[in-house]
PDB file of N, CA and C in Angstrom:
ATOM      1  N   MET A1268      83.980 102.191  89.336  1.00  0.00           N
ATOM      2  CA  MET A1268      82.635 102.495  88.936  1.00  0.00           C
ATOM      3  C   MET A1268      82.647 102.837  87.444  1.00  0.00           C
ATOM      4  N   MET A1269      81.782 102.211  86.679  1.00  0.00           N
ATOM      5  CA  MET A1269      81.695 102.488  85.250  1.00  0.00           C
ATOM      6  C   MET A1269      80.654 103.580  85.011  1.00  0.00           C
ATOM      7  N   LEU A1270      81.030 104.566  84.228  1.00  0.00           N
ATOM      8  CA  LEU A1270      80.191 105.725  83.962  1.00  0.00           C
ATOM      9  C   LEU A1270      80.117 105.965  82.466  1.00  0.00           C
ATOM     10  N   HIS A1271      79.411 106.995  82.101  1.00  0.00           N
ATOM     11  CA  HIS A1271      79.386 107.461  80.724  1.00  0.00           C
ATOM     12  C   HIS A1271      78.874 108.891  80.760  1.00  0.00           C
ATOM     13  N   GLU A1272      79.734 109.797  81.226  1.00  0.00           N
ATOM     14  CA  GLU A1272      79.317 111.188  81.338  1.00  0.00           C
ATOM     15  C   GLU A1272      80.404 112.113  80.821  1.00  0.00           C
ATOM     16  N   ARG A1273      79.978 113.293  80.369  1.00  0.00           N
ATOM     17  CA  ARG A1273      80.924 114.280  79.845  1.00  0.00           C
ATOM     18  C   ARG A1273      81.787 114.839  80.961  1.00  0.00           C
ATOM     19  N   VAL A1274      83.051 115.070  80.628  1.00  0.00           N
ATOM     20  CA  VAL A1274      83.974 115.733  81.551  1.00  0.00           C
ATOM     21  C   VAL A1274      84.822 116.711  80.745  1.00  0.00           C
ATOM     22  N   ALA A1275      85.384 117.673  81.450  1.00  0.00           N
ATOM     23  CA  ALA A1275      86.312 118.614  80.828  1.00  0.00           C
ATOM     24  C   ALA A1275      87.728 118.102  81.061  1.00  0.00           C
ATOM     25  N   VAL A1276      88.487 117.967  79.977  1.00  0.00           N
ATOM     26  CA  VAL A1276      89.865 117.477  80.061  1.00  0.00           C
ATOM     27  C   VAL A1276      90.762 118.495  79.371  1.00  0.00           C
ATOM     28  N   TRP A1277      91.852 118.886  80.037  1.00  0.00           N
ATOM     29  CA  TRP A1277      92.852 119.772  79.453  1.00  0.00           C
ATOM     30  C   TRP A1277      94.056 118.941  79.082  1.00  0.00           C
ATOM     31  N   LEU A1278      94.557 119.161  77.871  1.00  0.00           N
ATOM     32  CA  LEU A1278      95.705 118.423  77.355  1.00  0.00           C
ATOM     33  C   LEU A1278      96.909 119.344  77.248  1.00  0.00           C
ATOM     34  N   ASP A1279      98.104 118.744  77.324  1.00  0.00           N
ATOM     35  CA  ASP A1279      99.308 119.539  77.101  1.00  0.00           C
ATOM     36  C   ASP A1279      99.580 119.618  75.598  1.00  0.00           C
ATOM     37  N   GLU A1280     100.696 120.215  75.214  1.00  0.00           N
ATOM     38  CA  GLU A1280     101.016 120.427  73.804  1.00  0.00           C
ATOM     39  C   GLU A1280     101.218 119.119  73.037  1.00  0.00           C
ATOM     40  N   ARG A1281     101.459 118.018  73.748  1.00  0.00           N
ATOM     41  CA  ARG A1281     101.609 116.705  73.105  1.00  0.00           C
ATOM     42  C   ARG A1281     100.300 115.930  73.039  1.00  0.00           C
ATOM     43  N   GLY A1282      99.217 116.512  73.602  1.00  0.00           N
ATOM     44  CA  GLY A1282      97.927 115.836  73.600  1.00  0.00           C
ATOM     45  C   GLY A1282      97.718 114.894  74.772  1.00  0.00           C
ATOM     46  N   VAL A1283      98.537 115.047  75.816  1.00  0.00           N
ATOM     47  CA  VAL A1283      98.460 114.200  77.010  1.00  0.00           C
ATOM     48  C   VAL A1283      97.664 114.936  78.091  1.00  0.00           C
ATOM     49  N   PRO A1284      96.736 114.242  78.766  1.00  0.00           N
ATOM     50  CA  PRO A1284      95.928 114.908  79.798  1.00  0.00           C
ATOM     51  C   PRO A1284      96.773 115.482  80.939  1.00  0.00           C
ATOM     52  N   ARG A1285      96.377 116.675  81.401  1.00  0.00           N
ATOM     53  CA  ARG A1285      97.040 117.335  82.539  1.00  0.00           C
ATOM     54  C   ARG A1285      96.055 117.699  83.639  1.00  0.00           C
ATOM     55  N   ARG A1286      94.795 118.012  83.284  1.00  0.00           N
ATOM     56  CA  ARG A1286      93.768 118.370  84.271  1.00  0.00           C
ATOM     57  C   ARG A1286      92.431 117.812  83.825  1.00  0.00           C
ATOM     58  N   LEU A1287      91.513 117.709  84.801  1.00  0.00           N
ATOM     59  CA  LEU A1287      90.172 117.200  84.538  1.00  0.00           C
ATOM     60  C   LEU A1287      89.232 117.808  85.564  1.00  0.00           C
ATOM     61  N   VAL A1288      88.005 118.104  85.153  1.00  0.00           N
ATOM     62  CA  VAL A1288      86.961 118.517  86.095  1.00  0.00           C
ATOM     63  C   VAL A1288      85.921 117.407  86.118  1.00  0.00           C
ATOM     64  N   TYR A1289      85.656 116.899  87.328  1.00  0.00           N
ATOM     65  CA  TYR A1289      84.694 115.816  87.529  1.00  0.00           C
ATOM     66  C   TYR A1289      83.934 116.088  88.825  1.00  0.00           C
ATOM     67  N   GLY A1290      82.626 116.018  88.783  1.00  0.00           N
ATOM     68  CA  GLY A1290      81.816 116.222  89.982  1.00  0.00           C
ATOM     69  C   GLY A1290      82.026 117.582  90.624  1.00  0.00           C
ATOM     70  N   GLY A1291      82.310 118.589  89.799  1.00  0.00           N
ATOM     71  CA  GLY A1291      82.525 119.934  90.320  1.00  0.00           C
ATOM     72  C   GLY A1291      83.888 120.154  90.946  1.00  0.00           C
ATOM     73  N   GLU A1292      84.766 119.148  90.884  1.00  0.00           N
ATOM     74  CA  GLU A1292      86.119 119.250  91.453  1.00  0.00           C
ATOM     75  C   GLU A1292      87.157 119.278  90.344  1.00  0.00           C
ATOM     76  N   ARG A1293      88.196 120.081  90.531  1.00  0.00           N
ATOM     77  CA  ARG A1293      89.305 120.126  89.594  1.00  0.00           C
ATOM     78  C   ARG A1293      90.385 119.162  90.064  1.00  0.00           C
ATOM     79  N   TYR A1294      90.795 118.292  89.163  1.00  0.00           N
ATOM     80  CA  TYR A1294      91.850 117.315  89.438  1.00  0.00           C
ATOM     81  C   TYR A1294      93.052 117.611  88.557  1.00  0.00           C
ATOM     82  N   ARG A1295      94.235 117.403  89.121  1.00  0.00           N
ATOM     83  CA  ARG A1295      95.475 117.500  88.346  1.00  0.00           C
ATOM     84  C   ARG A1295      96.038 116.091  88.189  1.00  0.00           C
ATOM     85  N   VAL A1296      96.476 115.778  86.971  1.00  0.00           N
ATOM     86  CA  VAL A1296      97.058 114.464  86.711  1.00  0.00           C
ATOM     87  C   VAL A1296      98.318 114.324  87.557  1.00  0.00           C
ATOM     88  N   SER A1297      98.397 113.204  88.303  1.00  0.00           N
ATOM     89  CA  SER A1297      99.501 113.015  89.247  1.00  0.00           C
ATOM     90  C   SER A1297     100.320 111.755  88.959  1.00  0.00           C
ATOM     91  N   ASP A1298     100.232 111.235  87.744  1.00  0.00           N
ATOM     92  CA  ASP A1298     101.092 110.133  87.315  1.00  0.00           C
ATOM     93  C   ASP A1298     101.238 110.210  85.797  1.00  0.00           C
ATOM     94  N   ALA A1299     101.875 109.203  85.211  1.00  0.00           N
ATOM     95  CA  ALA A1299     102.039 109.169  83.754  1.00  0.00           C
ATOM     96  C   ALA A1299     100.814 108.512  83.122  1.00  0.00           C
ATOM     97  N   PRO A1300     100.026 109.259  82.340  1.00  0.00           N
ATOM     98  CA  PRO A1300      98.844 108.680  81.702  1.00  0.00           C
ATOM     99  C   PRO A1300      99.203 107.527  80.764  1.00  0.00           C
ATOM    100  N   THR A1301      98.285 106.564  80.684  1.00  0.00           N
ATOM    101  CA  THR A1301      98.432 105.405  79.816  1.00  0.00           C
ATOM    102  C   THR A1301      97.375 105.478  78.722  1.00  0.00           C
ATOM    103  N   VAL A1302      97.783 105.206  77.490  1.00  0.00           N
ATOM    104  CA  VAL A1302      96.852 105.229  76.364  1.00  0.00           C
ATOM    105  C   VAL A1302      95.912 104.030  76.443  1.00  0.00           C
ATOM    106  N   LEU A1303      94.611 104.287  76.272  1.00  0.00           N
ATOM    107  CA  LEU A1303      93.616 103.217  76.156  1.00  0.00           C
ATOM    108  C   LEU A1303      93.388 102.964  74.668  1.00  0.00           C
ATOM    109  N   PRO A1304      93.292 101.706  74.254  1.00  0.00           N
ATOM    110  CA  PRO A1304      93.064 101.436  72.830  1.00  0.00           C
ATOM    111  C   PRO A1304      91.676 101.882  72.396  1.00  0.00           C
ATOM    112  N   SER A1305      91.520 102.086  71.105  1.00  0.00           N
ATOM    113  CA  SER A1305      90.213 102.453  70.561  1.00  0.00           C
ATOM    114  C   SER A1305      89.223 101.327  70.769  1.00  0.00           C
ATOM    115  N   VAL A1306      87.954 101.700  70.889  1.00  0.00           N
ATOM    116  CA  VAL A1306      86.870 100.734  71.027  1.00  0.00           C
ATOM    117  C   VAL A1306      86.200 100.621  69.670  1.00  0.00           C
ATOM    118  N   PRO A1307      86.100  99.393  69.122  1.00  0.00           N
ATOM    119  CA  PRO A1307      85.445  99.284  67.813  1.00  0.00           C
ATOM    120  C   PRO A1307      83.978  99.700  67.885  1.00  0.00           C
ATOM    121  N   VAL A1308      83.518 100.357  66.844  1.00  0.00           N
ATOM    122  CA  VAL A1308      82.118 100.772  66.780  1.00  0.00           C
ATOM    123  C   VAL A1308      81.282  99.560  66.400  1.00  0.00           C
ATOM    124  N   ASN A1309      80.248  99.280  67.184  1.00  0.00           N
ATOM    125  CA  ASN A1309      79.337  98.170  66.902  1.00  0.00           C
ATOM    126  C   ASN A1309      77.932  98.692  67.129  1.00  0.00           C
ATOM    127  N   GLU A1310      77.194  98.913  66.049  1.00  0.00           N
ATOM    128  CA  GLU A1310      75.864  99.506  66.181  1.00  0.00           C
ATOM    129  C   GLU A1310      74.877  98.608  66.905  1.00  0.00           C
ATOM    130  N   TRP A1311      75.211  97.337  67.129  1.00  0.00           N
ATOM    131  CA  TRP A1311      74.289  96.401  67.773  1.00  0.00           C
ATOM    132  C   TRP A1311      74.539  96.268  69.263  1.00  0.00           C
ATOM    133  N   THR A1312      75.617  96.805  69.743  1.00  0.00           N
ATOM    134  CA  THR A1312      75.944  96.632  71.164  1.00  0.00           C
ATOM    135  C   THR A1312      75.361  97.760  71.995  1.00  0.00           C
ATOM    136  N   MET A1313      75.100  97.495  73.244  1.00  0.00           N
ATOM    137  CA  MET A1313      74.633  98.522  74.170  1.00  0.00           C
ATOM    138  C   MET A1313      75.758  98.907  75.132  1.00  0.00           C
ATOM    139  N   HIS A1314      76.976  98.480  74.822  1.00  0.00           N
ATOM    140  CA  HIS A1314      78.119  98.807  75.677  1.00  0.00           C
ATOM    141  C   HIS A1314      78.265 100.312  75.757  1.00  0.00           C
ATOM    142  N   PRO A1315      78.465 100.873  76.952  1.00  0.00           N
ATOM    143  CA  PRO A1315      78.474 102.337  77.102  1.00  0.00           C
ATOM    144  C   PRO A1315      79.583 103.051  76.359  1.00  0.00           C
ATOM    145  N   THR A1316      80.641 102.346  75.944  1.00  0.00           N
ATOM    146  CA  THR A1316      81.718 103.022  75.236  1.00  0.00           C
ATOM    147  C   THR A1316      81.625 102.832  73.727  1.00  0.00           C
ATOM    148  N   ALA A1317      80.557 102.203  73.244  1.00  0.00           N
ATOM    149  CA  ALA A1317      80.421 101.999  71.802  1.00  0.00           C
ATOM    150  C   ALA A1317      80.460 103.345  71.084  1.00  0.00           C
ATOM    151  N   GLY A1318      81.258 103.425  70.026  1.00  0.00           N
ATOM    152  CA  GLY A1318      81.345 104.640  69.234  1.00  0.00           C
ATOM    153  C   GLY A1318      82.401 105.621  69.720  1.00  0.00           C
ATOM    154  N   LEU A1319      83.081 105.300  70.796  1.00  0.00           N
ATOM    155  CA  LEU A1319      84.113 106.191  71.309  1.00  0.00           C
ATOM    156  C   LEU A1319      85.478 105.740  70.811  1.00  0.00           C
ATOM    157  N   GLY A1320      86.356 106.702  70.616  1.00  0.00           N
ATOM    158  CA  GLY A1320      87.697 106.398  70.145  1.00  0.00           C
ATOM    159  C   GLY A1320      88.627 106.047  71.285  1.00  0.00           C
ATOM    160  N   GLY A1321      89.896 106.210  71.021  1.00  0.00           N
ATOM    161  CA  GLY A1321      90.910 105.942  72.031  1.00  0.00           C
ATOM    162  C   GLY A1321      90.793 106.901  73.198  1.00  0.00           C
ATOM    163  N   GLY A1322      91.553 106.644  74.213  1.00  0.00           N
ATOM    164  CA  GLY A1322      91.463 107.489  75.395  1.00  0.00           C
ATOM    165  C   GLY A1322      92.659 107.312  76.294  1.00  0.00           C
ATOM    166  N   TRP A1323      92.460 107.681  77.543  1.00  0.00           N
ATOM    167  CA  TRP A1323      93.541 107.697  78.531  1.00  0.00           C
ATOM    168  C   TRP A1323      93.069 107.138  79.864  1.00  0.00           C
ATOM    169  N   ARG A1324      94.003 106.516  80.589  1.00  0.00           N
ATOM    170  CA  ARG A1324      93.815 106.159  81.997  1.00  0.00           C
ATOM    171  C   ARG A1324      94.906 106.912  82.756  1.00  0.00           C
ATOM    172  N   PHE A1325      94.485 107.595  83.833  1.00  0.00           N
ATOM    173  CA  PHE A1325      95.462 108.337  84.628  1.00  0.00           C
ATOM    174  C   PHE A1325      94.954 108.523  86.045  1.00  0.00           C
ATOM    175  N   GLN A1326      95.897 108.713  86.937  1.00  0.00           N
ATOM    176  CA  GLN A1326      95.581 109.073  88.321  1.00  0.00           C
ATOM    177  C   GLN A1326      95.585 110.587  88.402  1.00  0.00           C
ATOM    178  N   ALA A1327      94.620 111.143  89.131  1.00  0.00           N
ATOM    179  CA  ALA A1327      94.568 112.589  89.306  1.00  0.00           C
ATOM    180  C   ALA A1327      94.133 112.901  90.734  1.00  0.00           C
ATOM    181  N   THR A1328      94.547 114.053  91.226  1.00  0.00           N
ATOM    182  CA  THR A1328      94.357 114.422  92.627  1.00  0.00           C
ATOM    183  C   THR A1328      93.844 115.854  92.732  1.00  0.00           C
ATOM    184  N   THR A1329      92.906 116.080  93.674  1.00  0.00           N
ATOM    185  CA  THR A1329      92.410 117.432  93.938  1.00  0.00           C
ATOM    186  C   THR A1329      93.392 118.150  94.851  1.00  0.00           C
ATOM    187  N   ILE A1330      93.171 119.438  95.033  1.00  0.00           N
ATOM    188  CA  ILE A1330      94.009 120.232  95.923  1.00  0.00           C
ATOM    189  C   ILE A1330      93.888 119.769  97.380  1.00  0.00           C
ATOM    190  N   THR A1331      92.740 119.138  97.710  1.00  0.00           N
ATOM    191  CA  THR A1331      92.532 118.648  99.078  1.00  0.00           C
ATOM    192  C   THR A1331      93.007 117.215  99.274  1.00  0.00           C
ATOM    193  N   GLY A1332      93.549 116.596  98.212  1.00  0.00           N
ATOM    194  CA  GLY A1332      94.129 115.266  98.363  1.00  0.00           C
ATOM    195  C   GLY A1332      93.252 114.101  97.937  1.00  0.00           C
ATOM    196  N   ASP A1333      92.031 114.366  97.419  1.00  0.00           N
ATOM    197  CA  ASP A1333      91.197 113.282  96.899  1.00  0.00           C
ATOM    198  C   ASP A1333      91.872 112.750  95.641  1.00  0.00           C
ATOM    199  N   CYS A1334      92.201 111.456  95.639  1.00  0.00           N
ATOM    200  CA  CYS A1334      92.945 110.847  94.549  1.00  0.00           C
ATOM    201  C   CYS A1334      92.104 109.740  93.917  1.00  0.00           C
ATOM    202  N   ARG A1335      92.015 109.736  92.595  1.00  0.00           N
ATOM    203  CA  ARG A1335      91.249 108.729  91.855  1.00  0.00           C
ATOM    204  C   ARG A1335      91.987 108.365  90.577  1.00  0.00           C
ATOM    205  N   VAL A1336      91.593 107.234  90.002  1.00  0.00           N
ATOM    206  CA  VAL A1336      92.035 106.847  88.664  1.00  0.00           C
ATOM    207  C   VAL A1336      90.854 107.066  87.734  1.00  0.00           C
ATOM    208  N   PHE A1337      91.121 107.668  86.588  1.00  0.00           N
ATOM    209  CA  PHE A1337      90.084 107.984  85.616  1.00  0.00           C
ATOM    210  C   PHE A1337      90.373 107.300  84.283  1.00  0.00           C
ATOM    211  N   ASP A1338      89.322 106.805  83.632  1.00  0.00           N
ATOM    212  CA  ASP A1338      89.378 106.358  82.247  1.00  0.00           C
ATOM    213  C   ASP A1338      88.514 107.323  81.450  1.00  0.00           C
ATOM    214  N   VAL A1339      89.114 108.011  80.486  1.00  0.00           N
ATOM    215  CA  VAL A1339      88.383 108.949  79.645  1.00  0.00           C
ATOM    216  C   VAL A1339      88.591 108.573  78.184  1.00  0.00           C
ATOM    217  N   ARG A1340      87.555 108.815  77.397  1.00  0.00           N
ATOM    218  CA  ARG A1340      87.619 108.559  75.960  1.00  0.00           C
ATOM    219  C   ARG A1340      87.049 109.760  75.219  1.00  0.00           C
ATOM    220  N   LEU A1341      87.579 110.002  74.029  1.00  0.00           N
ATOM    221  CA  LEU A1341      87.106 111.104  73.211  1.00  0.00           C
ATOM    222  C   LEU A1341      85.960 110.642  72.327  1.00  0.00           C
ATOM    223  N   ASP A1342      84.837 111.340  72.420  1.00  0.00           N
ATOM    224  CA  ASP A1342      83.719 111.142  71.506  1.00  0.00           C
ATOM    225  C   ASP A1342      83.946 112.143  70.380  1.00  0.00           C
ATOM    226  N   ALA A1343      84.602 111.684  69.315  1.00  0.00           N
ATOM    227  CA  ALA A1343      84.998 112.584  68.223  1.00  0.00           C
ATOM    228  C   ALA A1343      83.788 113.162  67.505  1.00  0.00           C
ATOM    229  N   GLY A1344      82.696 112.424  67.433  1.00  0.00           N
ATOM    230  CA  GLY A1344      81.490 112.924  66.770  1.00  0.00           C
ATOM    231  C   GLY A1344      80.916 114.142  67.468  1.00  0.00           C
ATOM    232  N   ARG A1345      81.067 114.185  68.767  1.00  0.00           N
ATOM    233  CA  ARG A1345      80.562 115.319  69.552  1.00  0.00           C
ATOM    234  C   ARG A1345      81.679 116.251  70.003  1.00  0.00           C
ATOM    235  N   ASN A1346      82.924 115.861  69.732  1.00  0.00           N
ATOM    236  CA  ASN A1346      84.095 116.637  70.134  1.00  0.00           C
ATOM    237  C   ASN A1346      84.076 116.918  71.642  1.00  0.00           C
ATOM    238  N   GLU A1347      83.863 115.854  72.423  1.00  0.00           N
ATOM    239  CA  GLU A1347      83.860 115.999  73.875  1.00  0.00           C
ATOM    240  C   GLU A1347      84.445 114.741  74.514  1.00  0.00           C
ATOM    241  N   TRP A1348      84.981 114.936  75.718  1.00  0.00           N
ATOM    242  CA  TRP A1348      85.531 113.828  76.484  1.00  0.00           C
ATOM    243  C   TRP A1348      84.439 113.194  77.324  1.00  0.00           C
ATOM    244  N   VAL A1349      84.500 111.871  77.422  1.00  0.00           N
ATOM    245  CA  VAL A1349      83.522 111.100  78.187  1.00  0.00           C
ATOM    246  C   VAL A1349      84.276 110.285  79.235  1.00  0.00           C
ATOM    247  N   LEU A1350      83.802 110.385  80.475  1.00  0.00           N
ATOM    248  CA  LEU A1350      84.356 109.577  81.563  1.00  0.00           C
ATOM    249  C   LEU A1350      83.666 108.228  81.518  1.00  0.00           C
ATOM    250  N   VAL A1351      84.443 107.166  81.314  1.00  0.00           N
ATOM    251  CA  VAL A1351      83.871 105.830  81.223  1.00  0.00           C
ATOM    252  C   VAL A1351      84.167 104.976  82.457  1.00  0.00           C
ATOM    253  N   GLY A1352      85.033 105.465  83.332  1.00  0.00           N
ATOM    254  CA  GLY A1352      85.305 104.745  84.565  1.00  0.00           C
ATOM    255  C   GLY A1352      86.117 105.585  85.529  1.00  0.00           C
ATOM    256  N   THR A1353      85.871 105.378  86.815  1.00  0.00           N
ATOM    257  CA  THR A1353      86.672 106.017  87.854  1.00  0.00           C
ATOM    258  C   THR A1353      86.819 105.040  88.997  1.00  0.00           C
ATOM    259  N   TYR A1354      87.987 105.028  89.609  1.00  0.00           N
ATOM    260  CA  TYR A1354      88.315 104.069  90.655  1.00  0.00           C
ATOM    261  C   TYR A1354      89.029 104.798  91.789  1.00  0.00           C
ATOM    262  N   GLU A1355      88.641 104.503  93.016  1.00  0.00           N
ATOM    263  CA  GLU A1355      89.289 105.140  94.179  1.00  0.00           C
ATOM    264  C   GLU A1355      90.376 104.264  94.732  1.00  0.00           C
TER     265      GLU A1355
END
């Protein structure tokens, strides 16, 4: 599912995601995150990730076992993380 909503992401000392809050649930990263390349800024496009920088793809799991893959990107202009995709 493609999204474009703010999420809370916690990073470790190397800047790698370790936790995320999505839909009121806390997820812990349960695999090795993969770097997503930066998205070029194009003022003419309506693509939901336009203007966002690089990001991460990772699998994360709740304490109850709900497991998903998340794509998150940093909106540096707003200094916030944006969820651009999630997959079950």
